[in-house]
CSV table of C-alpha atoms and ligand atoms in Angstrom, one decimal:
chain,number,residue,atom,x,y,z
A,1,MET,CA,80.8,103.7,113.1
A,2,ALA,CA,82.9,102.5,110.2
A,3,ALA,CA,85.2,105.4,108.5
A,4,VAL,CA,83.6,107.0,105.8
A,5,ALA,CA,85.8,108.3,102.7
A,6,LEU,CA,84.6,110.5,99.8
A,7,VAL,CA,86.8,110.6,96.6
A,8,GLN,CA,85.7,113.3,94.2
A,9,GLY,CA,87.0,112.9,90.5
A,10,ALA,CA,87.0,108.9,90.9
A,11,SER,CA,86.2,108.2,87.4
A,12,ARG,CA,90.0,107.2,86.5
A,13,GLY,CA,93.7,108.0,87.3
A,14,LEU,CA,94.5,108.7,91.0
A,15,GLY,CA,91.0,109.2,92.0
A,16,ILE,CA,89.8,105.6,91.3
A,17,GLU,CA,93.1,104.2,92.8
A,18,PHE,CA,92.5,105.8,96.1
A,19,CYS,CA,89.0,104.2,96.1
A,20,ARG,CA,90.7,100.9,95.3
A,21,TYR,CA,93.5,101.6,98.1
A,22,LEU,CA,90.4,102.3,100.6
A,23,LEU,CA,88.3,99.3,99.7
A,24,LEU,CA,91.3,97.0,100.0
A,25,ASN,CA,93.2,98.4,103.2
A,26,LYS,CA,90.7,100.3,105.1
A,27,ALA,CA,87.9,97.7,105.6
A,28,PRO,CA,85.3,98.1,106.8
A,29,ALA,CA,85.5,101.9,105.7
A,30,ALA,CA,82.6,103.0,103.4
A,31,VAL,CA,84.0,104.6,99.9
A,32,ILE,CA,81.8,107.3,98.4
A,33,ALA,CA,83.3,107.6,94.7
A,34,THR,CA,81.8,111.0,92.8
A,35,CYS,CA,82.4,111.3,89.1
A,36,ARG,CA,80.6,113.4,86.5
A,37,ASN,CA,79.3,110.6,84.3
A,38,PRO,CA,78.8,107.3,86.3
A,39,ASP,CA,77.4,105.5,83.3
A,40,GLY,CA,80.7,106.0,81.5
A,41,ALA,CA,82.8,105.1,84.2
A,42,GLU,CA,83.0,101.3,83.9
A,43,HIS,CA,86.1,100.7,85.8
A,44,LEU,CA,84.5,102.3,88.8
A,45,ALA,CA,81.4,100.3,88.4
A,46,ALA,CA,83.5,97.2,88.3
A,47,LEU,CA,85.3,97.9,91.5
A,48,ALA,CA,82.0,98.7,93.1
A,49,ALA,CA,80.7,95.3,91.7
A,50,GLN,CA,83.8,93.6,93.5
A,51,HIS,CA,83.0,95.2,96.8
A,52,PRO,CA,79.4,94.9,97.3
A,53,GLY,CA,77.9,97.1,100.2
A,54,ARG,CA,81.2,98.9,100.3
A,55,MET,CA,81.3,101.6,97.9
A,56,THR,CA,78.5,104.2,96.5
A,57,VAL,CA,79.0,105.9,93.3
A,58,LEU,CA,77.3,109.2,92.9
A,59,LYS,CA,76.9,111.9,89.9
A,60,LEU,CA,79.1,115.1,90.7
A,61,ASP,CA,80.2,117.5,88.2
A,62,VAL,CA,82.5,119.7,90.4
A,63,ASN,CA,81.6,122.5,88.5
A,64,ARG,CA,78.1,122.2,89.2
A,65,GLU,CA,77.1,123.6,92.8
A,66,GLU,CA,73.8,122.2,92.6
A,67,ASP,CA,75.4,118.6,92.1
A,68,ILE,CA,77.7,119.3,95.1
A,69,LYS,CA,74.7,120.4,97.1
A,70,SER,CA,72.7,117.4,96.5
A,71,VAL,CA,75.4,114.7,97.0
A,72,ALA,CA,76.0,116.5,100.2
A,73,GLU,CA,72.3,115.9,101.3
A,74,SER,CA,72.2,112.3,100.1
A,75,VAL,CA,75.6,111.9,102.0
A,76,LYS,CA,74.3,113.5,105.2
A,77,SER,CA,71.0,111.4,105.0
A,78,ASP,CA,72.9,107.7,104.4
A,79,PHE,CA,76.1,108.4,106.3
A,80,GLY,CA,75.8,111.2,108.4
A,81,LYS,CA,79.6,112.3,108.5
A,82,VAL,CA,82.5,112.2,106.3
A,83,ASP,CA,86.1,111.3,107.6
A,84,LEU,CA,88.0,112.0,104.7
A,85,LEU,CA,87.6,114.0,101.5
A,86,MET,CA,89.7,113.8,98.8
A,87,ASN,CA,89.4,116.4,95.9
A,88,CYS,CA,91.1,114.7,93.2
A,89,SER,CA,89.4,116.1,89.9
A,90,ALA,CA,91.5,118.5,87.8
A,91,MET,CA,92.7,119.3,84.3
A,92,LEU,CA,96.0,120.3,82.8
A,93,HIS,CA,94.2,122.6,80.4
A,94,PRO,CA,91.1,122.3,78.0
A,95,SER,CA,93.6,121.6,75.4
A,96,GLY,CA,95.1,118.8,77.2
A,97,LYS,CA,98.4,120.7,76.8
A,98,GLY,CA,99.7,123.5,79.3
A,99,GLU,CA,100.5,126.7,77.6
A,100,THR,CA,104.3,126.9,76.7
A,101,SER,CA,104.3,130.9,76.5
A,102,LEU,CA,102.1,133.9,76.9
A,103,ARG,CA,100.8,133.5,73.5
A,104,ASP,CA,99.2,130.3,74.2
A,105,VAL,CA,97.2,131.7,77.0
A,106,SER,CA,93.3,132.3,76.3
A,107,ALA,CA,90.8,133.8,78.7
A,108,GLN,CA,88.6,130.8,78.5
A,109,GLY,CA,91.3,128.3,79.1
A,110,ILE,CA,92.6,130.1,82.2
A,111,ILE,CA,88.8,130.5,83.5
A,112,SER,CA,87.7,126.8,82.5
A,113,THR,CA,91.1,125.6,84.3
A,114,LEU,CA,90.3,127.9,87.5
A,115,THR,CA,86.8,126.6,87.7
A,116,THR,CA,87.5,123.0,87.4
A,117,ASN,CA,90.7,122.9,89.6
A,118,THR,CA,90.2,125.6,92.2
A,119,VAL,CA,86.5,126.8,92.3
A,120,GLY,CA,85.1,123.3,92.4
A,121,PRO,CA,87.3,121.9,95.2
A,122,LEU,CA,86.5,124.9,97.5
A,123,VAL,CA,82.7,124.5,96.8
A,124,MET,CA,82.9,120.9,97.9
A,125,VAL,CA,84.3,121.9,101.2
A,126,LYS,CA,81.6,124.5,101.5
A,127,TYR,CA,78.9,121.9,101.4
A,128,PHE,CA,81.1,119.1,103.2
A,129,ALA,CA,82.7,120.9,105.9
A,130,PRO,CA,79.6,120.2,108.1
A,131,LEU,CA,79.9,116.5,107.5
A,132,LEU,CA,83.8,116.4,108.3
A,133,GLN,CA,83.1,118.2,111.6
A,134,MET,CA,80.7,115.1,112.3
A,135,GLY,CA,83.5,112.8,111.6
A,136,THR,CA,85.0,110.5,113.8
A,137,GLY,CA,88.9,111.2,113.1
A,138,ALA,CA,89.2,107.8,111.5
A,139,PHE,CA,92.1,109.1,109.3
A,140,GLY,CA,95.5,110.2,110.4
A,141,GLN,CA,97.0,110.4,113.9
A,142,GLN,CA,95.4,111.5,117.2
A,143,PRO,CA,97.2,112.9,119.9
A,144,GLN,CA,96.2,111.8,123.4
A,145,GLU,CA,95.1,115.2,124.3
A,146,LYS,CA,91.5,115.7,123.1
A,147,ALA,CA,91.6,119.5,122.5
A,148,LYS,CA,94.0,118.6,119.9
A,149,GLN,CA,92.2,115.9,118.1
A,150,HIS,CA,90.6,116.3,114.8
A,151,SER,CA,87.4,114.9,113.3
A,152,GLY,CA,88.3,114.8,109.5
A,153,ILE,CA,90.8,115.3,106.8
A,154,ILE,CA,90.5,117.3,103.6
A,155,VAL,CA,93.1,116.7,101.1
A,156,ASN,CA,93.1,118.9,97.8
A,157,MET,CA,95.3,117.3,95.0
A,158,THR,CA,98.0,120.0,94.0
A,159,ALA,CA,101.1,119.8,91.9
A,160,ARG,CA,104.4,120.9,92.7
A,161,VAL,CA,104.2,123.1,89.6
A,162,GLY,CA,101.6,125.4,91.8
A,163,SER,CA,104.3,126.3,94.1
A,164,ILE,CA,105.5,130.1,93.7
A,165,GLY,CA,108.6,129.7,95.3
A,166,ASP,CA,109.5,126.5,93.5
A,167,ASN,CA,108.9,127.9,90.2
A,168,ALA,CA,112.0,128.3,88.0
A,169,LEU,CA,110.7,127.2,84.6
A,170,GLY,CA,107.4,129.3,83.8
A,171,GLY,CA,104.9,128.1,81.4
A,172,TRP,CA,101.5,126.4,82.4
A,173,TYR,CA,99.8,129.5,83.2
A,174,SER,CA,96.5,128.0,83.8
A,175,TYR,CA,97.5,125.2,85.7
A,176,ARG,CA,100.1,126.7,87.8
A,177,MET,CA,97.8,129.3,88.6
A,178,SER,CA,94.9,127.0,89.6
A,179,LYS,CA,97.1,125.0,91.7
A,180,ALA,CA,98.3,128.2,93.8
A,181,ALA,CA,95.2,129.1,94.2
A,182,LEU,CA,94.0,126.0,95.5
A,183,ASN,CA,96.9,126.1,97.8
A,184,MET,CA,95.7,129.5,99.0
A,185,ALA,CA,92.2,127.8,99.7
A,186,THR,CA,93.9,125.1,101.5
A,187,ARG,CA,95.5,127.7,104.0
A,188,ASN,CA,92.4,129.7,104.6
A,189,LEU,CA,90.5,126.6,105.0
A,190,SER,CA,93.0,125.2,107.8
A,191,ILE,CA,92.4,128.4,109.4
A,192,GLU,CA,88.6,128.6,109.6
A,193,LEU,CA,88.2,124.7,110.2
A,194,GLY,CA,90.9,124.4,112.3
A,195,ARG,CA,89.1,126.1,115.4
A,196,GLY,CA,86.6,124.8,117.9
A,197,ARG,CA,85.2,121.6,118.4
A,198,GLY,CA,85.2,119.3,115.1
A,199,LYS,CA,88.5,120.4,113.6
A,200,ILE,CA,89.5,119.6,110.3
A,201,VAL,CA,93.1,118.9,109.1
A,202,CYS,CA,93.3,120.7,105.7
A,203,VAL,CA,96.1,119.7,103.3
A,204,SER,CA,97.4,120.2,99.9
A,205,LEU,CA,99.3,117.1,98.4
A,206,HIS,CA,101.4,116.4,95.4
A,207,PRO,CA,101.5,113.0,93.9
A,208,GLY,CA,104.7,113.1,92.1
A,209,THR,CA,104.5,112.5,88.3
A,210,VAL,CA,102.0,109.8,88.0
A,211,ASP,CA,101.1,107.7,84.8
A,212,THR,CA,97.8,109.2,84.2
A,213,ASP,CA,95.9,111.0,81.3
A,214,LEU,CA,96.6,114.3,82.8
A,215,SER,CA,100.3,114.2,82.5
A,216,ARG,CA,100.5,111.8,79.6
A,217,PRO,CA,101.7,114.3,76.9
A,218,TYR,CA,104.6,114.9,78.9
A,219,HIS,CA,105.6,111.4,80.1
A,220,ARG,CA,108.3,110.8,77.5
A,221,ASN,CA,110.6,113.5,79.1
A,222,VAL,CA,110.1,111.8,82.7
A,223,PRO,CA,113.2,109.2,83.6
A,224,LYS,CA,111.3,106.1,84.1
A,225,ASP,CA,112.0,106.0,87.8
A,226,LYS,CA,110.6,109.2,88.2
A,227,LEU,CA,107.1,108.2,86.8
A,228,PHE,CA,105.2,106.4,89.4
A,229,SER,CA,102.3,104.3,88.8
A,230,THR,CA,98.9,105.0,90.2
A,231,GLU,CA,99.3,102.3,92.6
A,232,ASN,CA,102.7,103.7,94.1
A,233,SER,CA,101.5,107.1,94.2
A,234,VAL,CA,98.5,106.3,96.1
A,235,GLN,CA,100.4,104.3,98.4
A,236,TYR,CA,102.8,107.2,99.2
A,237,LEU,CA,100.0,109.7,99.7
A,238,MET,CA,98.1,107.4,102.1
A,239,ASN,CA,101.1,106.7,104.1
A,240,VAL,CA,101.4,110.8,104.4
A,241,ILE,CA,97.6,111.0,105.1
A,242,GLU,CA,97.9,108.6,107.9
A,243,SER,CA,100.5,110.6,109.4
A,244,LEU,CA,98.7,114.0,109.6
A,245,ASN,CA,97.2,115.5,112.8
A,246,ILE,CA,96.1,119.1,113.5
A,247,GLY,CA,99.6,120.3,113.9
A,248,LYS,CA,100.4,119.5,110.4
A,249,THR,CA,97.5,121.2,109.0
A,250,GLY,CA,97.4,124.0,106.2
A,251,LYS,CA,100.6,123.2,104.4
A,252,ALA,CA,101.5,121.3,101.0
A,253,TYR,CA,103.5,117.9,101.0
A,254,ALA,CA,104.6,115.8,98.5
A,255,TRP,CA,104.2,112.3,98.3
A,256,ASP,CA,107.5,111.4,100.2
A,257,GLY,CA,105.9,113.7,103.3
A,258,THR,CA,108.2,116.6,102.6
A,259,GLU,CA,106.9,120.2,102.7
A,260,ILE,CA,106.5,122.1,99.2
A,261,PRO,CA,107.1,126.1,99.7
A,262,TRP,CA,104.1,127.8,98.7
B,301,NAP,N1,99.2,112.7,87.1
B,301,NAP,C1,100.2,113.5,87.3
B,301,NAP,O1,101.2,113.5,87.0
B,301,NAP,C2,99.9,114.7,88.6
B,301,NAP,C3,100.9,115.5,88.8
B,301,NAP,C4,100.7,116.4,90.0
B,301,NAP,C5,99.3,116.5,90.4
B,301,NAP,N2,98.2,115.8,89.9
B,301,NAP,C6,97.1,116.1,90.6
B,301,NAP,O2,96.5,114.8,90.7
B,301,NAP,C7,94.9,114.8,90.7
B,301,NAP,C8,94.6,113.5,90.0
B,301,NAP,O3,95.2,113.6,88.7
B,301,NAP,P1,95.1,112.4,87.5
B,301,NAP,O4,96.6,112.3,87.4
B,301,NAP,O5,94.2,111.3,88.3
B,301,NAP,O6,94.2,113.1,86.2
B,301,NAP,P2,93.3,112.3,85.2
B,301,NAP,O7,93.7,110.9,85.2
B,301,NAP,O8,93.5,113.1,83.9
B,301,NAP,O9,91.8,112.6,85.9
B,301,NAP,C9,91.1,113.4,86.3
B,301,NAP,C10,90.0,113.4,86.8
B,301,NAP,O10,89.2,114.4,86.9
B,301,NAP,C11,87.9,114.4,86.6
B,301,NAP,N3,87.3,115.7,86.3
B,301,NAP,C12,87.7,116.7,85.3
B,301,NAP,N4,86.7,117.5,85.3
B,301,NAP,C13,85.9,117.2,86.1
B,301,NAP,C14,84.8,117.9,86.6
B,301,NAP,N5,84.4,119.0,86.2
B,301,NAP,N6,83.9,117.5,87.6
B,301,NAP,C15,84.0,116.3,87.7
B,301,NAP,N7,85.5,115.4,87.9
B,301,NAP,C16,86.2,116.2,86.9
B,301,NAP,C17,88.1,113.4,85.5
B,301,NAP,O11,86.8,112.9,85.0
B,301,NAP,P3,86.3,112.4,83.8
B,301,NAP,O12,86.6,111.1,83.7
B,301,NAP,O13,84.7,112.6,83.8
B,301,NAP,O14,86.9,113.5,82.6
B,301,NAP,C18,89.1,112.5,86.1
B,301,NAP,O15,88.4,111.4,86.9
B,301,NAP,C19,94.7,116.1,90.1
B,301,NAP,O16,94.4,117.2,91.0
B,301,NAP,C20,96.1,116.6,89.4
B,301,NAP,O17,96.1,117.9,89.2
B,301,NAP,C21,98.5,115.0,88.9
């Protein structure tokens, strides 16, 4: 059966670019793209129209558990499995800018950021893990030994600023905390889902600084050659994904495949 990839948070930025990459480079893979407002996601609709029969767009707000449950049920009945789950959605902060110091911190800002960036991706895995356990290991590297083969891959999109060990600058309380906690979820998931039959590789991936809306307020501080296009970043990240196996689970990797300290 053809590979099935689900991209959560696919309306724009890296999410839509992952869809485009998979449609162009992983035929005949089926691509399921989820976003919270399909009617307003005209670029996604245009992409689906260019690839008839290959792409399914479904409505899913990652903050609504009932959306996640109902999309998982529909994917189960239409596809029966998922080989790759990409948790892409995130926000920097509801204001669009990270906190520069403690006085910018608000309880509501932190709670919203954690809800979208950390809780949502984990609840996604709760409902999609059974489908990934039914996967056929269509992404990544499979060793010869059957006992070490995986059925699926989960990618939680993280950020280098979520690394506690790498944090020398401070600031961005909500975003940093949300990604550090997401990394803990990745590690926990890798333990629970790395056992028995239907092993799932779980990683956090950092895409570099990419030319998208999320980091736009800060682009003028980034040297030109350090600001990736979505096309470049996705190409790098897909190379990392295709090199994954169960021996690499439970870690955070940057776009160039190097491990990021927790
Ligand atoms: N861009 C960078 O420089 C950079 C650097 C490091 C890490 N990352 C990470 O890479 C990932 C992708 O970021 P990006 O740069 O592509 O960001 P982006 O262009 O701002 O896109 C964010 C996406 O998240 C979706 N989203 C937000 N809240 C949602 C919700 N409640 N339910 C469903 N979807 C929701 C947005 O959907 P709507 O269109 O509906 O708002 C949009 O599709 C994120 O996890 C981000 O933290 C990005």
